[in-house]
PDB file of C-alpha atoms and ligand atoms in Angstrom:
ATOM      1  CA  MET Q  30    -135.802  54.722  46.591  1.00  0.00           C
ATOM      2  CA  THR Q  31    -138.584  56.656  48.361  1.00  0.00           C
ATOM      3  CA  ALA Q  32    -140.102  54.608  50.864  1.00  0.00           C
ATOM      4  CA  CYS Q  33    -143.549  54.921  52.474  1.00  0.00           C
ATOM      5  CA  TYR Q  34    -145.832  53.337  55.064  1.00  0.00           C
ATOM      6  CA  THR Q  35    -148.745  51.101  53.871  1.00  0.00           C
ATOM      7  CA  ALA Q  36    -151.944  50.262  55.522  1.00  0.00           C
ATOM      8  CA  GLN Q  37    -154.016  47.269  55.228  1.00  0.00           C
ATOM      9  CA  LYS Q  38    -157.707  47.250  56.590  1.00  0.00           C
ATOM     10  CA  VAL Q  39    -158.240  44.146  58.783  1.00  0.00           C
ATOM     11  CA  ALA Q  40    -161.586  45.014  60.071  1.00  0.00           C
ATOM     12  CA  ALA Q  41    -163.868  47.974  60.734  1.00  0.00           C
ATOM     13  CA  GLY Q  42    -161.672  50.645  62.478  1.00  0.00           C
ATOM     14  CA  ILE Q  43    -158.461  48.387  62.358  1.00  0.00           C
ATOM     15  CA  TRP Q  44    -155.674  49.028  60.103  1.00  0.00           C
ATOM     16  CA  HIS Q  45    -152.224  47.071  60.144  1.00  0.00           C
ATOM     17  CA  ILE Q  46    -149.669  49.476  58.989  1.00  0.00           C
ATOM     18  CA  TRP Q  47    -146.427  48.378  57.499  1.00  0.00           C
ATOM     19  CA  ASP Q  48    -143.118  49.912  58.033  1.00  0.00           C
ATOM     20  CA  PRO Q  49    -140.929  49.597  54.876  1.00  0.00           C
ATOM     21  CA  MET Q  50    -138.049  48.435  57.423  1.00  0.00           C
ATOM     22  CA  GLY Q  51    -140.378  45.304  57.657  1.00  0.00           C
ATOM     23  CA  VAL Q  52    -142.307  45.639  60.953  1.00  0.00           C
ATOM     24  CA  GLY Q  53    -145.970  46.312  61.488  1.00  0.00           C
ATOM     25  CA  MET Q  54    -147.928  48.644  63.998  1.00  0.00           C
ATOM     26  CA  THR Q  55    -151.656  48.625  64.203  1.00  0.00           C
ATOM     27  CA  LEU Q  56    -154.106  51.499  64.272  1.00  0.00           C
ATOM     28  CA  LEU Q  57    -157.410  50.993  66.139  1.00  0.00           C
ATOM     29  CA  VAL Q  58    -160.145  53.791  65.337  1.00  0.00           C
ATOM     30  CA  GLY Q  59    -163.208  54.220  67.484  1.00  0.00           C
ATOM     31  CA  THR Q  60    -165.862  56.787  67.331  1.00  0.00           C
ATOM     32  CA  GLN Q  61    -164.252  58.872  70.027  1.00  0.00           C
ATOM     33  CA  ARG Q  62    -160.412  58.119  69.928  1.00  0.00           C
ATOM     34  CA  ALA Q  63    -157.815  56.254  68.147  1.00  0.00           C
ATOM     35  CA  LEU Q  64    -155.081  53.858  69.774  1.00  0.00           C
ATOM     36  CA  LEU Q  65    -151.728  53.009  67.994  1.00  0.00           C
ATOM     37  CA  PHE Q  66    -149.986  49.876  69.230  1.00  0.00           C
ATOM     38  CA  ASP Q  67    -146.416  50.213  68.473  1.00  0.00           C
ATOM     39  CA  THR Q  68    -144.721  52.884  66.122  1.00  0.00           C
ATOM     40  CA  GLY Q  69    -142.169  51.245  63.806  1.00  0.00           C
ATOM     41  CA  TYR Q  70    -138.599  52.530  63.179  1.00  0.00           C
ATOM     42  CA  GLY Q  71    -139.446  56.189  62.728  1.00  0.00           C
ATOM     43  CA  LEU Q  72    -137.654  56.922  59.564  1.00  0.00           C
ATOM     44  CA  TRP Q  73    -140.499  58.442  57.804  1.00  0.00           C
ATOM     45  CA  ASP Q  74    -143.375  60.737  58.486  1.00  0.00           C
ATOM     46  CA  LEU Q  75    -145.493  58.560  60.748  1.00  0.00           C
ATOM     47  CA  LYS Q  76    -147.680  61.301  62.136  1.00  0.00           C
ATOM     48  CA  GLY Q  77    -148.438  62.870  58.711  1.00  0.00           C
ATOM     49  CA  PHE Q  78    -149.386  59.283  57.583  1.00  0.00           C
ATOM     50  CA  LEU Q  79    -151.598  58.676  60.473  1.00  0.00           C
ATOM     51  CA  GLN Q  80    -153.436  62.152  60.118  1.00  0.00           C
ATOM     52  CA  SER Q  81    -154.026  61.544  56.388  1.00  0.00           C
ATOM     53  CA  PHE Q  82    -156.836  59.091  57.392  1.00  0.00           C
ATOM     54  CA  CYS Q  83    -157.462  59.491  61.025  1.00  0.00           C
ATOM     55  CA  PRO Q  84    -157.605  62.967  62.485  1.00  0.00           C
ATOM     56  CA  LYS Q  85    -158.917  61.705  66.045  1.00  0.00           C
ATOM     57  CA  PRO Q  86    -157.289  62.061  69.310  1.00  0.00           C
ATOM     58  CA  LEU Q  87    -154.497  59.377  69.591  1.00  0.00           C
ATOM     59  CA  THR Q  88    -153.240  57.111  72.377  1.00  0.00           C
ATOM     60  CA  VAL Q  89    -150.036  55.383  71.833  1.00  0.00           C
ATOM     61  CA  LEU Q  90    -149.004  52.196  73.447  1.00  0.00           C
ATOM     62  CA  LEU Q  91    -145.735  50.361  72.962  1.00  0.00           C
ATOM     63  CA  SER Q  92    -145.842  46.521  73.069  1.00  0.00           C
ATOM     64  CA  HIS Q  93    -142.315  46.477  74.418  1.00  0.00           C
ATOM     65  CA  ALA Q  94    -138.979  48.437  74.330  1.00  0.00           C
ATOM     66  CA  HIS Q  95    -137.193  47.068  71.428  1.00  0.00           C
ATOM     67  CA  PRO Q  96    -136.137  49.667  68.757  1.00  0.00           C
ATOM     68  CA  ASP Q  97    -138.488  48.738  65.776  1.00  0.00           C
ATOM     69  CA  HIS Q  98    -141.375  49.231  68.036  1.00  0.00           C
ATOM     70  CA  VAL Q  99    -140.424  52.326  69.923  1.00  0.00           C
ATOM     71  CA  LEU Q 100    -138.515  54.750  67.751  1.00  0.00           C
ATOM     72  CA  GLY Q 101    -141.372  55.871  65.692  1.00  0.00           C
ATOM     73  CA  ALA Q 102    -142.600  57.850  68.800  1.00  0.00           C
ATOM     74  CA  LEU Q 103    -139.862  60.333  67.726  1.00  0.00           C
ATOM     75  CA  ARG Q 104    -142.138  61.241  64.903  1.00  0.00           C
ATOM     76  CA  LEU Q 105    -145.535  61.580  66.831  1.00  0.00           C
ATOM     77  CA  GLY Q 106    -144.788  64.401  69.489  1.00  0.00           C
ATOM     78  CA  GLU Q 107    -147.016  62.287  71.830  1.00  0.00           C
ATOM     79  CA  SER Q 108    -146.294  60.635  75.178  1.00  0.00           C
ATOM     80  CA  VAL Q 109    -146.234  56.996  74.868  1.00  0.00           C
ATOM     81  CA  SER Q 110    -147.314  54.209  77.413  1.00  0.00           C
ATOM     82  CA  LEU Q 111    -145.081  51.325  78.164  1.00  0.00           C
ATOM     83  CA  HIS Q 112    -145.247  48.519  80.855  1.00  0.00           C
ATOM     84  CA  GLU Q 113    -143.082  49.659  83.683  1.00  0.00           C
ATOM     85  CA  ALA Q 114    -141.157  46.240  83.420  1.00  0.00           C
ATOM     86  CA  ASP Q 115    -139.552  47.435  80.030  1.00  0.00           C
ATOM     87  CA  PHE Q 116    -138.581  50.853  81.184  1.00  0.00           C
ATOM     88  CA  PRO Q 117    -134.959  49.608  82.029  1.00  0.00           C
ATOM     89  CA  TYR Q 118    -134.336  48.791  78.495  1.00  0.00           C
ATOM     90  CA  LEU Q 119    -135.845  51.796  76.616  1.00  0.00           C
ATOM     91  CA  GLY Q 120    -132.703  54.101  77.111  1.00  0.00           C
ATOM     92  CA  ARG Q 121    -130.570  51.493  75.401  1.00  0.00           C
ATOM     93  CA  TYR Q 122    -132.978  50.647  72.642  1.00  0.00           C
ATOM     94  CA  SER Q 123    -133.554  54.334  71.778  1.00  0.00           C
ATOM     95  CA  SER Q 124    -129.935  55.297  72.016  1.00  0.00           C
ATOM     96  CA  GLN Q 125    -127.979  57.175  69.488  1.00  0.00           C
ATOM     97  CA  CYS Q 126    -125.958  53.961  68.512  1.00  0.00           C
ATOM     98  CA  MET Q 127    -129.361  52.027  67.924  1.00  0.00           C
ATOM     99  CA  ARG Q 128    -130.526  54.710  65.692  1.00  0.00           C
ATOM    100  CA  GLN Q 129    -127.300  54.824  63.831  1.00  0.00           C
ATOM    101  CA  MET Q 130    -127.678  51.122  63.308  1.00  0.00           C
ATOM    102  CA  ASN Q 131    -131.206  51.816  62.001  1.00  0.00           C
ATOM    103  CA  LEU Q 132    -130.281  54.326  59.566  1.00  0.00           C
ATOM    104  CA  ASP Q 133    -127.363  52.127  58.364  1.00  0.00           C
ATOM    105  CA  ALA Q 134    -129.727  49.225  57.998  1.00  0.00           C
ATOM    106  CA  ALA Q 135    -132.330  51.155  55.902  1.00  0.00           C
ATOM    107  CA  ARG Q 136    -129.642  52.474  53.535  1.00  0.00           C
ATOM    108  CA  ALA Q 137    -128.268  49.040  53.153  1.00  0.00           C
ATOM    109  CA  LYS Q 138    -131.781  47.891  52.083  1.00  0.00           C
ATOM    110  CA  GLY Q 139    -131.892  50.766  49.584  1.00  0.00           C
ATOM    111  CA  LEU Q 140    -134.380  52.551  51.590  1.00  0.00           C
ATOM    112  CA  ALA Q 141    -133.631  56.146  51.743  1.00  0.00           C
ATOM    113  CA  PRO Q 142    -134.816  57.870  55.355  1.00  0.00           C
ATOM    114  CA  ASP Q 143    -136.786  61.136  54.671  1.00  0.00           C
ATOM    115  CA  SER Q 144    -135.184  64.603  55.160  1.00  0.00           C
ATOM    116  CA  TRP Q 145    -136.254  64.882  58.737  1.00  0.00           C
ATOM    117  CA  ALA Q 146    -134.640  61.605  59.664  1.00  0.00           C
ATOM    118  CA  CYS Q 147    -131.436  62.487  57.863  1.00  0.00           C
ATOM    119  CA  GLU Q 148    -131.225  65.738  59.878  1.00  0.00           C
ATOM    120  CA  HIS Q 149    -132.692  64.970  63.287  1.00  0.00           C
ATOM    121  CA  TYR Q 150    -133.240  61.105  63.765  1.00  0.00           C
ATOM    122  CA  LEU Q 151    -129.919  60.777  65.759  1.00  0.00           C
ATOM    123  CA  HIS Q 152    -130.451  63.448  68.110  1.00  0.00           C
ATOM    124  CA  ALA Q 153    -134.137  64.032  68.698  1.00  0.00           C
ATOM    125  CA  PRO Q 154    -135.466  63.568  72.161  1.00  0.00           C
ATOM    126  CA  MET Q 155    -137.653  60.698  72.862  1.00  0.00           C
ATOM    127  CA  PRO Q 156    -141.148  61.507  74.027  1.00  0.00           C
ATOM    128  CA  GLY Q 157    -141.874  60.916  77.575  1.00  0.00           C
ATOM    129  CA  ALA Q 158    -142.982  57.410  78.367  1.00  0.00           C
ATOM    130  CA  VAL Q 159    -145.417  56.690  80.999  1.00  0.00           C
ATOM    131  CA  PRO Q 160    -145.995  53.455  82.765  1.00  0.00           C
ATOM    132  CA  LEU Q 161    -148.811  51.808  81.262  1.00  0.00           C
ATOM    133  CA  ALA Q 162    -151.630  51.898  83.919  1.00  0.00           C
ATOM    134  CA  ALA Q 163    -154.946  51.154  82.196  1.00  0.00           C
ATOM    135  CA  GLN Q 164    -156.206  47.685  81.701  1.00  0.00           C
ATOM    136  CA  ARG Q 165    -158.852  48.398  79.348  1.00  0.00           C
ATOM    137  CA  PHE Q 166    -159.359  51.281  76.772  1.00  0.00           C
ATOM    138  CA  ASP Q 167    -162.803  52.562  75.417  1.00  0.00           C
ATOM    139  CA  LEU Q 168    -162.160  54.063  72.158  1.00  0.00           C
ATOM    140  CA  GLY Q 169    -165.839  54.612  71.542  1.00  0.00           C
ATOM    141  CA  GLY Q 170    -167.541  51.548  70.216  1.00  0.00           C
ATOM    142  CA  LEU Q 171    -164.287  49.602  70.330  1.00  0.00           C
ATOM    143  CA  HIS Q 172    -163.069  48.104  73.684  1.00  0.00           C
ATOM    144  CA  VAL Q 173    -159.329  47.052  73.851  1.00  0.00           C
ATOM    145  CA  ARG Q 174    -157.965  44.785  76.754  1.00  0.00           C
ATOM    146  CA  VAL Q 175    -154.365  44.815  77.577  1.00  0.00           C
ATOM    147  CA  LEU Q 176    -152.649  41.501  77.998  1.00  0.00           C
ATOM    148  CA  PRO Q 177    -149.571  41.088  79.991  1.00  0.00           C
ATOM    149  CA  LEU Q 178    -147.375  38.764  77.986  1.00  0.00           C
ATOM    150  CA  PRO Q 179    -143.839  38.517  79.979  1.00  0.00           C
ATOM    151  CA  GLY Q 180    -141.571  36.567  77.802  1.00  0.00           C
ATOM    152  CA  HIS Q 181    -140.123  38.166  74.645  1.00  0.00           C
ATOM    153  CA  THR Q 182    -139.231  40.889  77.092  1.00  0.00           C
ATOM    154  CA  PRO Q 183    -140.547  41.309  80.882  1.00  0.00           C
ATOM    155  CA  GLY Q 184    -142.889  44.016  80.116  1.00  0.00           C
ATOM    156  CA  SER Q 185    -144.356  42.857  76.539  1.00  0.00           C
ATOM    157  CA  ILE Q 186    -147.977  43.191  76.321  1.00  0.00           C
ATOM    158  CA  GLY Q 187    -150.565  42.009  73.786  1.00  0.00           C
ATOM    159  CA  LEU Q 188    -154.000  43.461  73.108  1.00  0.00           C
ATOM    160  CA  LEU Q 189    -157.531  41.928  72.576  1.00  0.00           C
ATOM    161  CA  VAL Q 190    -159.920  44.216  70.582  1.00  0.00           C
ATOM    162  CA  GLU Q 191    -163.110  42.582  71.924  1.00  0.00           C
ATOM    163  CA  GLU Q 192    -165.679  43.717  69.442  1.00  0.00           C
ATOM    164  CA  ARG Q 193    -163.499  42.522  66.481  1.00  0.00           C
ATOM    165  CA  GLU Q 194    -162.468  39.346  68.118  1.00  0.00           C
ATOM    166  CA  LEU Q 195    -158.923  40.378  67.298  1.00  0.00           C
ATOM    167  CA  LEU Q 196    -155.596  39.417  69.213  1.00  0.00           C
ATOM    168  CA  LEU Q 197    -152.473  41.760  68.701  1.00  0.00           C
ATOM    169  CA  LEU Q 198    -149.328  39.739  69.971  1.00  0.00           C
ATOM    170  CA  ALA Q 199    -146.390  42.085  68.448  1.00  0.00           C
ATOM    171  CA  ASP Q 200    -143.339  40.039  68.977  1.00  0.00           C
ATOM    172  CA  SER Q 201    -144.728  37.477  71.276  1.00  0.00           C
ATOM    173  CA  TRP Q 202    -145.566  35.348  68.387  1.00  0.00           C
ATOM    174  CA  ASN Q 203    -143.957  35.977  65.022  1.00  0.00           C
ATOM    175  CA  PRO Q 204    -142.838  34.161  61.750  1.00  0.00           C
ATOM    176  CA  GLN Q 205    -139.704  33.334  63.869  1.00  0.00           C
ATOM    177  CA  THR Q 206    -140.510  33.899  67.420  1.00  0.00           C
ATOM    178  CA  TRP Q 207    -137.341  35.021  69.206  1.00  0.00           C
ATOM    179  CA  LEU Q 208    -136.593  34.576  72.967  1.00  0.00           C
ATOM    180  CA  PHE Q 209    -132.895  34.919  73.251  1.00  0.00           C
ATOM    181  CA  PHE Q 210    -131.994  38.501  74.085  1.00  0.00           C
ATOM    182  CA  PRO Q 211    -130.571  39.016  77.379  1.00  0.00           C
ATOM    183  CA  GLU Q 212    -133.688  40.701  78.765  1.00  0.00           C
ATOM    184  CA  CYS Q 213    -135.985  37.748  77.491  1.00  0.00           C
ATOM    185  CA  CYS Q 214    -137.726  35.689  80.370  1.00  0.00           C
ATOM    186  CA  PRO Q 215    -137.030  32.190  80.711  1.00  0.00           C
ATOM    187  CA  VAL Q 216    -138.883  29.841  78.345  1.00  0.00           C
ATOM    188  CA  GLU Q 217    -141.227  28.594  81.091  1.00  0.00           C
ATOM    189  CA  ARG Q 218    -142.467  32.128  81.875  1.00  0.00           C
ATOM    190  CA  TYR Q 219    -143.098  32.772  78.222  1.00  0.00           C
ATOM    191  CA  ARG Q 220    -144.889  29.365  77.892  1.00  0.00           C
ATOM    192  CA  GLN Q 221    -147.018  30.381  80.832  1.00  0.00           C
ATOM    193  CA  SER Q 222    -147.958  33.742  79.240  1.00  0.00           C
ATOM    194  CA  MET Q 223    -148.900  32.049  75.861  1.00  0.00           C
ATOM    195  CA  ARG Q 224    -151.196  29.471  77.682  1.00  0.00           C
ATOM    196  CA  ALA Q 225    -152.977  32.131  79.504  1.00  0.00           C
ATOM    197  CA  LEU Q 226    -154.228  33.256  75.978  1.00  0.00           C
ATOM    198  CA  THR Q 227    -156.326  29.998  75.289  1.00  0.00           C
ATOM    199  CA  GLY Q 228    -159.251  31.277  77.316  1.00  0.00           C
ATOM    200  CA  LEU Q 229    -159.727  34.335  75.235  1.00  0.00           C
ATOM    201  CA  THR Q 230    -162.352  34.596  72.545  1.00  0.00           C
ATOM    202  CA  TYR Q 231    -160.692  35.746  69.020  1.00  0.00           C
ATOM    203  CA  LYS Q 232    -160.741  34.596  65.604  1.00  0.00           C
ATOM    204  CA  GLN Q 233    -157.853  36.557  64.061  1.00  0.00           C
ATOM    205  CA  VAL Q 234    -154.045  37.338  65.414  1.00  0.00           C
ATOM    206  CA  LEU Q 235    -151.887  40.025  64.125  1.00  0.00           C
ATOM    207  CA  VAL Q 236    -148.026  40.004  64.972  1.00  0.00           C
ATOM    208  CA  SER Q 237    -145.372  42.442  64.293  1.00  0.00           C
ATOM    209  CA  HIS Q 238    -143.462  40.915  61.632  1.00  0.00           C
ATOM    210  CA  ASP Q 239    -145.967  39.480  59.308  1.00  0.00           C
ATOM    211  CA  PRO Q 240    -148.231  42.080  57.406  1.00  0.00           C
ATOM    212  CA  PHE Q 241    -151.070  39.480  57.293  1.00  0.00           C
ATOM    213  CA  PRO Q 242    -153.605  38.215  59.958  1.00  0.00           C
ATOM    214  CA  ARG Q 243    -153.521  34.698  60.974  1.00  0.00           C
ATOM    215  CA  GLY Q 244    -156.358  32.417  62.139  1.00  0.00           C
ATOM    216  CA  GLU Q 245    -157.034  31.341  65.760  1.00  0.00           C
ATOM    217  CA  ALA Q 246    -156.212  27.777  65.101  1.00  0.00           C
ATOM    218  CA  ALA Q 247    -152.508  28.663  64.178  1.00  0.00           C
ATOM    219  CA  LEU Q 248    -151.860  30.061  67.433  1.00  0.00           C
ATOM    220  CA  ARG Q 249    -153.722  27.442  69.347  1.00  0.00           C
ATOM    221  CA  GLY Q 250    -151.507  24.714  67.356  1.00  0.00           C
ATOM    222  CA  PHE Q 251    -148.308  26.849  68.262  1.00  0.00           C
ATOM    223  CA  ILE Q 252    -149.347  27.071  71.945  1.00  0.00           C
ATOM    224  CA  ASP Q 253    -150.205  23.422  72.335  1.00  0.00           C
ATOM    225  CA  GLY Q 254    -147.086  22.412  70.457  1.00  0.00           C
ATOM    226  CA  LEU Q 255    -144.812  24.243  72.994  1.00  0.00           C
ATOM    227  CA  THR Q 256    -144.142  21.089  74.935  1.00  0.00           C
ATOM    228  CA  ASP Q 257    -141.288  19.735  76.997  1.00  0.00           C
ATOM    229  CA  GLN Q 258    -140.396  17.272  74.395  1.00  0.00           C
ATOM    230  CA  VAL Q 259    -140.552  19.641  71.507  1.00  0.00           C
ATOM    231  CA  LEU Q 260    -138.321  22.029  73.282  1.00  0.00           C
ATOM    232  CA  GLU Q 261    -135.868  19.328  74.465  1.00  0.00           C
ATOM    233  CA  GLY Q 262    -135.653  18.291  70.933  1.00  0.00           C
ATOM    234  CA  ALA Q 263    -134.579  21.851  69.817  1.00  0.00           C
ATOM    235  CA  LEU Q 264    -131.556  21.753  67.596  1.00  0.00           C
ATOM    236  CA  PRO Q 265    -128.395  24.527  67.682  1.00  0.00           C
ATOM    237  CA  TYR Q 266    -129.328  27.250  65.149  1.00  0.00           C
ATOM    238  CA  ARG Q 267    -127.432  30.484  64.506  1.00  0.00           C
ATOM    239  CA  VAL Q 268    -129.412  33.524  63.937  1.00  0.00           C
ATOM    240  CA  PRO Q 269    -127.510  35.882  61.400  1.00  0.00           C
ATOM    241  CA  GLY Q 270    -126.225  38.754  63.244  1.00  0.00           C
ATOM    242  CA  HIS Q 271    -126.825  37.170  66.609  1.00  0.00           C
ATOM    243  CA  GLU Q 272    -124.197  34.423  66.459  1.00  0.00           C
ATOM    244  CA  CYS Q 273    -123.051  35.485  70.043  1.00  0.00           C
ATOM    245  CA  PHE Q 274    -126.254  33.716  71.489  1.00  0.00           C
ATOM    246  CA  PRO Q 275    -126.471  29.947  72.105  1.00  0.00           C
ATOM    247  CA  THR Q 276    -129.569  29.569  70.305  1.00  0.00           C
ATOM    248  CA  ARG Q 277    -131.843  26.800  69.555  1.00  0.00           C
ATOM    249  CA  CYS Q 278    -134.652  26.282  67.229  1.00  0.00           C
ATOM    250  CA  CYS Q 279    -137.678  24.026  67.473  1.00  0.00           C
ATOM    251  CA  GLU Q 280    -141.085  23.924  65.501  1.00  0.00           C
ATOM    252  CA  PRO Q 281    -144.142  23.706  67.880  1.00  0.00           C
ATOM    253  CA  VAL Q 282    -145.921  23.575  64.696  1.00  0.00           C
ATOM    254  CA  PRO Q 283    -144.566  23.313  61.184  1.00  0.00           C
ATOM    255  CA  GLN Q 284    -143.112  26.478  59.706  1.00  0.00           C
ATOM    256  CA  SER Q 285    -143.673  28.467  63.120  1.00  0.00           C
ATOM    257  CA  PRO Q 286    -139.995  28.232  64.541  1.00  0.00           C
ATOM    258  CA  PHE Q 287    -139.135  28.991  68.246  1.00  0.00           C
ATOM    259  CA  ILE Q 288    -135.802  30.366  68.647  1.00  0.00           C
ATOM    260  CA  PHE Q 289    -134.400  30.466  72.128  1.00  0.00           C
ATOM    261  CA  ASP Q 290    -131.247  30.709  74.359  1.00  0.00           C
ATOM    262  CA  ALA Q 291    -130.565  27.355  75.600  1.00  0.00           C
ATOM    263  CA  ALA Q 292    -129.570  28.791  78.825  1.00  0.00           C
ATOM    264  CA  LYS Q 293    -133.269  29.962  79.356  1.00  0.00           C
ATOM    265  CA  TRP Q 294    -134.818  26.385  79.289  1.00  0.00           C
ATOM    266  CA  LYS Q 295    -134.432  24.627  82.378  1.00  0.00           C
ATOM    267  CA  PRO Q 296    -137.119  22.209  82.518  1.00  0.00           C
ATOM    268  CA  VAL Q 297    -138.445  20.858  85.816  1.00  0.00           C
ATOM    269  CA  ARG Q 298    -137.281  17.526  86.523  1.00  0.00           C
ATOM    270  CA  LEU Q 299    -138.533  15.089  89.052  1.00  0.00           C
ATOM    271  CA  LYS Q 300    -135.774  14.062  91.515  1.00  0.00           C
ATOM    272  CA  PRO Q 301    -134.713  10.285  91.376  1.00  0.00           C
ATOM    273  CA  HIS Q 302    -136.199   8.240  94.100  1.00  0.00           C
ATOM    274  CA  PRO Q 303    -133.592   7.534  96.669  1.00  0.00           C
ATOM    275  CA  GLY Q 304    -132.075   4.030  96.136  1.00  0.00           C
ATOM    276  CA  THR Q 305    -133.105   4.082  92.261  1.00  0.00           C
TER     277      THR Q 305
HETATM  278 ZN1   ZN Y  30    -138.750  42.519  70.051  1.00  0.00          ZN
END
């Protein structure tokens, strides 16, 4: 089956691009420049797809170092920016072994990688990654603020597209939010990052594994629901393919599960008073 990216216009100058493997990336187009947030798996011609409707100079930001976000950079021929806290993971997650797993996964889904991927995907060099230095980008009529969100990985970031009141949270919030890989931060650090979002002005939220935007109230409910009591009540839950982790699952709000490594949740407990 021939696969192709699809693009959904979310707002003026904003396209959420869907990788057939099941992950999104977002293209922000100003009057002067464009910015691509994440790059997908890279099994199809991403550069050709982007140029078909946006010929402007492109800045590429990676939300974090996981393979479904970074390997599309193989198809762009542009340097990419990544928070320096995720640099230690980039080599492992863009390795030949990881690429082979992606090719196998695509074929298992019945999605044929394109001819370039069949020939070059395993061995193509990753474009240079540079530490993300800017805190705000001016694309021309569109200003984008970088939001550090340590949690899902230490160097995870989100973006606030100011004029569109749009938050981009990548894997920091998903239909299932995962915090169980070895590089994930403790749950408390993640919770601090998410609570820091509550002072921002936004109306819509885009995340990596949902093709459709969500409303501000849904994110607020998730953050408010991430209480000690809810975390303490999390039940053992095995994630297919990741059974080696002692994962637990809770629902801060209905149908928005949060799955974490039990070892990463150590609530602060008050010491018992002497003599009690
Ligand atoms: Zn991730």
